[in-house]
C-alpha atoms as one frame of an Amber mdcrd trajectory, in Angstrom:
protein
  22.261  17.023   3.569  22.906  15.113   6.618  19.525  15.522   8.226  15.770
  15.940   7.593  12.659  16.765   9.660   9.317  16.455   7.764   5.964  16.441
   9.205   4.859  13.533  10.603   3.693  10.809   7.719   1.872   8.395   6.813
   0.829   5.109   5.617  -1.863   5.110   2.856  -1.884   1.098   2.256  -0.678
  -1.254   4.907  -1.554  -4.753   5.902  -1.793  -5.524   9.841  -3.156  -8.819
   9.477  -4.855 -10.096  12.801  -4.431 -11.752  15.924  -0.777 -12.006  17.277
   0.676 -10.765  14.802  -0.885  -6.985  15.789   1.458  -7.207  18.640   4.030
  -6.805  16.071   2.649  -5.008  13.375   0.646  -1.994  14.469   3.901  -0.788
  16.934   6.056  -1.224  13.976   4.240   1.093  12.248   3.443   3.428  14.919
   6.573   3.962  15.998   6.774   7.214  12.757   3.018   6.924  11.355   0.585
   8.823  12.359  -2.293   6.891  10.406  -2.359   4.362   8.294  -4.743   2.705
   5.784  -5.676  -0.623   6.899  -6.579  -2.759   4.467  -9.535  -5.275   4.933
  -8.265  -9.160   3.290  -8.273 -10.838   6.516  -9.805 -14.660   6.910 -12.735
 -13.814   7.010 -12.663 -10.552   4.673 -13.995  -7.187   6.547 -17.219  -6.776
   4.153 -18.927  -5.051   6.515 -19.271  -1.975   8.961 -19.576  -4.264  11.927
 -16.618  -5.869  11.377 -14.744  -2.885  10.515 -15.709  -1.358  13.746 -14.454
  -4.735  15.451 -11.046  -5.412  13.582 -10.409  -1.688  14.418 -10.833  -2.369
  18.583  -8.435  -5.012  18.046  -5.786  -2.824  16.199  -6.819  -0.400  18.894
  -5.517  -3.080  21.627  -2.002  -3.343  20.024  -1.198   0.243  19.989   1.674
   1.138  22.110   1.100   2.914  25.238   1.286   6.538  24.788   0.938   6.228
  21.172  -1.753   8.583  19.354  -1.747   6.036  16.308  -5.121   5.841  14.304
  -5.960   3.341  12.532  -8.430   3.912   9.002 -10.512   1.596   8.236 -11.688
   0.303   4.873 -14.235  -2.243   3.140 -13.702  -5.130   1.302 -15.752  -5.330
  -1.815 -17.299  -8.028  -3.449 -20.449  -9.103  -5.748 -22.088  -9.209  -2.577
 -21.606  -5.903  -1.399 -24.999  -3.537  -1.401 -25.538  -0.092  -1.603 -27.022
  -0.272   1.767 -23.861  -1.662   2.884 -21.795   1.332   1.720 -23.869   3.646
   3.386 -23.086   1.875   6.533 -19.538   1.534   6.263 -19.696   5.818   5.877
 -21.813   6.105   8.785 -19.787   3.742  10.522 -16.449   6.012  10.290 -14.977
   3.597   6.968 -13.216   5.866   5.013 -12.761   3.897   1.956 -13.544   0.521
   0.436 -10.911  -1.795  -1.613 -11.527  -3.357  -4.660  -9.514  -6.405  -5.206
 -10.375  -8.649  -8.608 -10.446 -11.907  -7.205  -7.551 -13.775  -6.791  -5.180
 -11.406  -7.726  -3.258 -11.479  -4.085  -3.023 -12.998  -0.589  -6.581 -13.650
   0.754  -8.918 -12.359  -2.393 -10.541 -15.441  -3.200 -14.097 -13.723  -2.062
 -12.952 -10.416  -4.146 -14.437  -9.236  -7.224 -15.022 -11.301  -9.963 -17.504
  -9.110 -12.121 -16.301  -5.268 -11.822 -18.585  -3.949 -14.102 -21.571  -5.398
 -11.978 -20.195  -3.520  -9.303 -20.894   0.092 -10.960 -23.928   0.996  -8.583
 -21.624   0.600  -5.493 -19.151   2.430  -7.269 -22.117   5.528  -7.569 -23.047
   5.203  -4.284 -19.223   5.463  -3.182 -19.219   8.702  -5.524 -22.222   9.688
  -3.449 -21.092   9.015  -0.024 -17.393  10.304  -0.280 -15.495   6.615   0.037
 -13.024   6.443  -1.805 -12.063   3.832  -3.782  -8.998   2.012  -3.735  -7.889
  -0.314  -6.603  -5.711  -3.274  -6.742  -5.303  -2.569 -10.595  -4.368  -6.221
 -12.459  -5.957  -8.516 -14.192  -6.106 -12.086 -13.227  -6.732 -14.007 -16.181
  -4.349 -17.122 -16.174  -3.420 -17.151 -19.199  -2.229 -13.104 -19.252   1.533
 -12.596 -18.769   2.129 -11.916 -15.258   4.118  -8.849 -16.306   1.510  -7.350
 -18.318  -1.276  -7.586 -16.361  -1.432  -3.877 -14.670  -1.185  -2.930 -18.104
  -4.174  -4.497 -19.604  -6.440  -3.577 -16.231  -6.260  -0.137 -16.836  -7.296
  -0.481 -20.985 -10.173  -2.606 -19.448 -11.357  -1.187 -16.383  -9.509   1.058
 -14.896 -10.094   3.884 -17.295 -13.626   3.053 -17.804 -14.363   3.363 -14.280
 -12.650   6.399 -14.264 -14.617   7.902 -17.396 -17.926   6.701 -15.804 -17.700
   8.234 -12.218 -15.905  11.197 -12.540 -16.159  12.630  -8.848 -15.171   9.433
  -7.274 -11.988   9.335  -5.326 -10.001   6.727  -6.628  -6.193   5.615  -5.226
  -4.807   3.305  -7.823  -2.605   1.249  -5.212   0.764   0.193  -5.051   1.066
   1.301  -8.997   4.429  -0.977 -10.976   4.527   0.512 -14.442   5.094   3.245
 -16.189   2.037   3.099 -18.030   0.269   3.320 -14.490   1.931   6.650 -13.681
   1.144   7.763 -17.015  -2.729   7.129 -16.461  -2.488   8.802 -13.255  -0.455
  11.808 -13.970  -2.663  12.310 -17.129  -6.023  11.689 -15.225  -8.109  14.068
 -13.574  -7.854  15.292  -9.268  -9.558  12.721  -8.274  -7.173   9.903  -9.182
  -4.345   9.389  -7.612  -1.691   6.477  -6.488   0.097   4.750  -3.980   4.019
   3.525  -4.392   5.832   1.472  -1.921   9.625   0.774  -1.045  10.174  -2.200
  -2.696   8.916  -1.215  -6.490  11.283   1.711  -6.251  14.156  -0.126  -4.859
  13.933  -3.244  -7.057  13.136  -4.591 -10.340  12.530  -7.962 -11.309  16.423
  -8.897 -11.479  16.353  -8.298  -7.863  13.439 -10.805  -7.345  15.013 -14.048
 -10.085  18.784 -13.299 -10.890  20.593 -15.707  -8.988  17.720 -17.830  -7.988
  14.283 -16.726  -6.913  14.162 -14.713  -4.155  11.112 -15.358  -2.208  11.287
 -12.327   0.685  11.394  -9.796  -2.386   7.927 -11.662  -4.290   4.969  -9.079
  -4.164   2.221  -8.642  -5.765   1.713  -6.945  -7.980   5.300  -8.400  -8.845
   8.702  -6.256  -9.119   8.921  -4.959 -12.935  11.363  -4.252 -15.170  14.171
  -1.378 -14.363  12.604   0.789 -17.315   9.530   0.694 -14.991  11.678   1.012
 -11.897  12.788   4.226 -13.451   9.797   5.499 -14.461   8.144   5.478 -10.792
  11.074   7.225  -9.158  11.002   9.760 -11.291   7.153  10.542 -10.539   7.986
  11.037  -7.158  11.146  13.139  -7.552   8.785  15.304  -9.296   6.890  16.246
  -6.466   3.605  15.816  -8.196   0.971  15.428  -5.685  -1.049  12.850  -7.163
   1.584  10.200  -5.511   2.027   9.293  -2.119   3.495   7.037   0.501   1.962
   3.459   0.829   4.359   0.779   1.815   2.352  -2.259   1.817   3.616  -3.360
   4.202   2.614  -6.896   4.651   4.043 -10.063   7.021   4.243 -13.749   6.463
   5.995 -16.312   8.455   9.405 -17.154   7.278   8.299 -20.435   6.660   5.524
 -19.343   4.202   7.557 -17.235   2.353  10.514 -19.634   1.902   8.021 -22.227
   0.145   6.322 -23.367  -2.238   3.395 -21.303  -1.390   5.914 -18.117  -2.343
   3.560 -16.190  -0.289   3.014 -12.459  -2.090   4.269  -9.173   0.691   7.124
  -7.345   1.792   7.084  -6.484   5.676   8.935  -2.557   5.222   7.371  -1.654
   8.154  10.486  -1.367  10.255  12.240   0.217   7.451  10.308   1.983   4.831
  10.441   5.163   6.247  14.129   5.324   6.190  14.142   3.655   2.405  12.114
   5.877   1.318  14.461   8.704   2.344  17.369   6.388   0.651  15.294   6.496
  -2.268  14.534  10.329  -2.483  18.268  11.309  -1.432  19.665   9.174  -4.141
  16.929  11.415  -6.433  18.810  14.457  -4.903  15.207  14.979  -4.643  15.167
  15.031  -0.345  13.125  18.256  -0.787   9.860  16.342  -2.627  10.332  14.003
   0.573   7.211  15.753   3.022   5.048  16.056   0.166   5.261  12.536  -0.962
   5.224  11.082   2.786   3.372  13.595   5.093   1.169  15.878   2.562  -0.535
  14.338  -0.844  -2.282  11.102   0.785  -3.858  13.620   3.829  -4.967  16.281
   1.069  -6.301  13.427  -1.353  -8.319  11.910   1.279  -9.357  15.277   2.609
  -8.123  14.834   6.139  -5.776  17.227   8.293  -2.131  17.184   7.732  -0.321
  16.117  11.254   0.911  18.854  13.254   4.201  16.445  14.959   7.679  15.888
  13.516   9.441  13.109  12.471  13.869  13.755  11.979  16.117  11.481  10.144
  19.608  11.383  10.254  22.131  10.421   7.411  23.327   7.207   9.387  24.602
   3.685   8.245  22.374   0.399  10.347  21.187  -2.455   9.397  17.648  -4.290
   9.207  17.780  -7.330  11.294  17.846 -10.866   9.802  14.557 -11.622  11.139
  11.745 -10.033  13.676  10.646 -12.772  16.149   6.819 -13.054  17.365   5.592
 -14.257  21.274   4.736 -17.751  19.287   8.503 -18.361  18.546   7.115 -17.493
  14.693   9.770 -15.585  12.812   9.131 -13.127  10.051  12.197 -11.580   7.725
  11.797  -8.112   7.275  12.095  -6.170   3.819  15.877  -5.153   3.258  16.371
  -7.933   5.756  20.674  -8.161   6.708  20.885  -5.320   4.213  22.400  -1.434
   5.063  20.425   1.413   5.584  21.456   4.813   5.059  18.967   6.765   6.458
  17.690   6.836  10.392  14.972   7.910  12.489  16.812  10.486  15.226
């Protein structure tokens, strides 16, 4: 096949950041998403309707003229977080709210550091319709890195699952094959997110040949069995996966140091990748479902009515994406060939 129009997709889990870097960020995604999950670990955290409302008006000011882009908003939870505030968040248009155990990725120092203390926001949630959205690892230091997706869903993930059994929940940007195990085994209401760079890459891809700092995520690249193991949930079709790149910049400069800050930016690729990924599946006909279909029926919204066509033709992602500031940001796949092309 040499060419593919699905309906228009998109982005379940994303990371704009804030402030100049919108200018870059929201058009790059844009440009073939329709919506996109935003989520909420800024500096200062979004933890509350108001400033859900107000981070949204600024993503609102990046959008490229012309554009019908839109933006959904989420919460981020902590100890702190009240009932009260959940109900706002709903009536305030927040669609979901994202649990992040503390520490376990870029800006979740504030995050959740007592998840079972967090079970009447979780009813509430049930009650409202926000869905929840789980960064599933433990963060324990002294718990293998490796293993630590593993062990969260033994101790909370399944429990939470058990105890609030009509709550939405999107286990996010899922690494083993344990996780797709839980979630294909689990009832409707669970469901997960997968992104470019778990089913491109393993872990030899990230430390074979030196460390490789613009291919460290978090949760970190796994081993090829688990590699395996995700593309082949999505070349089933099931429905209970879906697109979610997250996407998510750094500077160049924080990336190539010893911070080894955690995030892939895909968004000027992942669309295309993810086409790579399901032609090399000979599985190009799962492609809509996965992109365009499962994360709009999951969160109970309308399927887009547009069109999005890609071609079967060689280019390659540019060394580096420059911002107004002179700031320069390497992009996933960066200097590498793409297959695949929006028409």
């Amino acid at each position: 096949m040499q060419q593919i129009t699905i309906t228009t997709p998109d982005d379940w889990h994303l990371h704009f950041r804030d402030g100049e870097l919108l200018n870059e960020t929201v058009p790059a995604t844009a440009r073939c998403f329709a919506r996109a999950i935003v989520m909420p670990n800024l500096v200062p955290p979004v933890t509350n309707a108001k400033m859900a409302v107000d981070y949204k008006k600024r993503i609102m000011s990046a959008v490229p003229d012309g554009s019908e882009f839109e933006p959904l908003m989420t919460l981020f939870l902590t100890n702190q977080t009240s009932v009260q505030d959940i109900a706002e968040a709903k009536q305030a248009g927040v669609i979901a709210a994202k649990l992040y155990p503390a520490g376990a990725t870029t800006n979740s120092e504030q995050a959740v550091s007592a998840i079972e203390a967090m079970y009447p926001v979780f009813a509430e949630m049930e009650k409202q319709g926000l869905l929840l959205l789980i960064h599933g690892e433990v963060t324990q230091s002294h718990i293998d890195i490796f293993d630590r997706e593993k062990i969260f869903i033994d101790l909370y993930l399944s429990k939470i699952v058990t105890a609030f059994p009509s709550l939405k929940i999107v286990f996010e940007h899922i690494t083993t094959c344990e996780a797709a195990e839980f979630v294909t085994s689990s009832s409707d209401f669970v469901a997960a997110t997968i992104t470019p760079q778990h089913l491109l890459l393993n872990r030899n891809d990230l430390l074979v040949g030196g460390v490789k700092p613009h291919n460290y995520c978090l949760p970190v690249l796994k081993r090829d069995i688990h590699q395996h193991a995700l593309r082949q949930a999505v070349a089933t079709g099931s429905a209970k996966f879906f697109l979610g790149t997250d996407s998510a910049p750094h500077a160049k400069h924080a990336k190539e140091s010893a911070c080894g800050c955690a995030g892939c930016y895909s968004a000027w690729s992942a669309l295309e990748l993810y086409t790579q990924v399901f032609d090399d599946l000979n599985a190009l006909d799962k492609l809509e479902g996965f992109a365009s279909l499962h994360g709009a029926n999951f969160y109970g919204l309308p399927v887009n009515t547009g069109t999005v066509t890609l071609v079967k033709e060689s280019w390659q992602v540019p060394d580096s994406v420059s911002l107004k500031s002179g700031e320069a940001i390497v992009p996933f796949f960066a200097g590498q060939t793409v297959n695949w092309k929006i028409a």
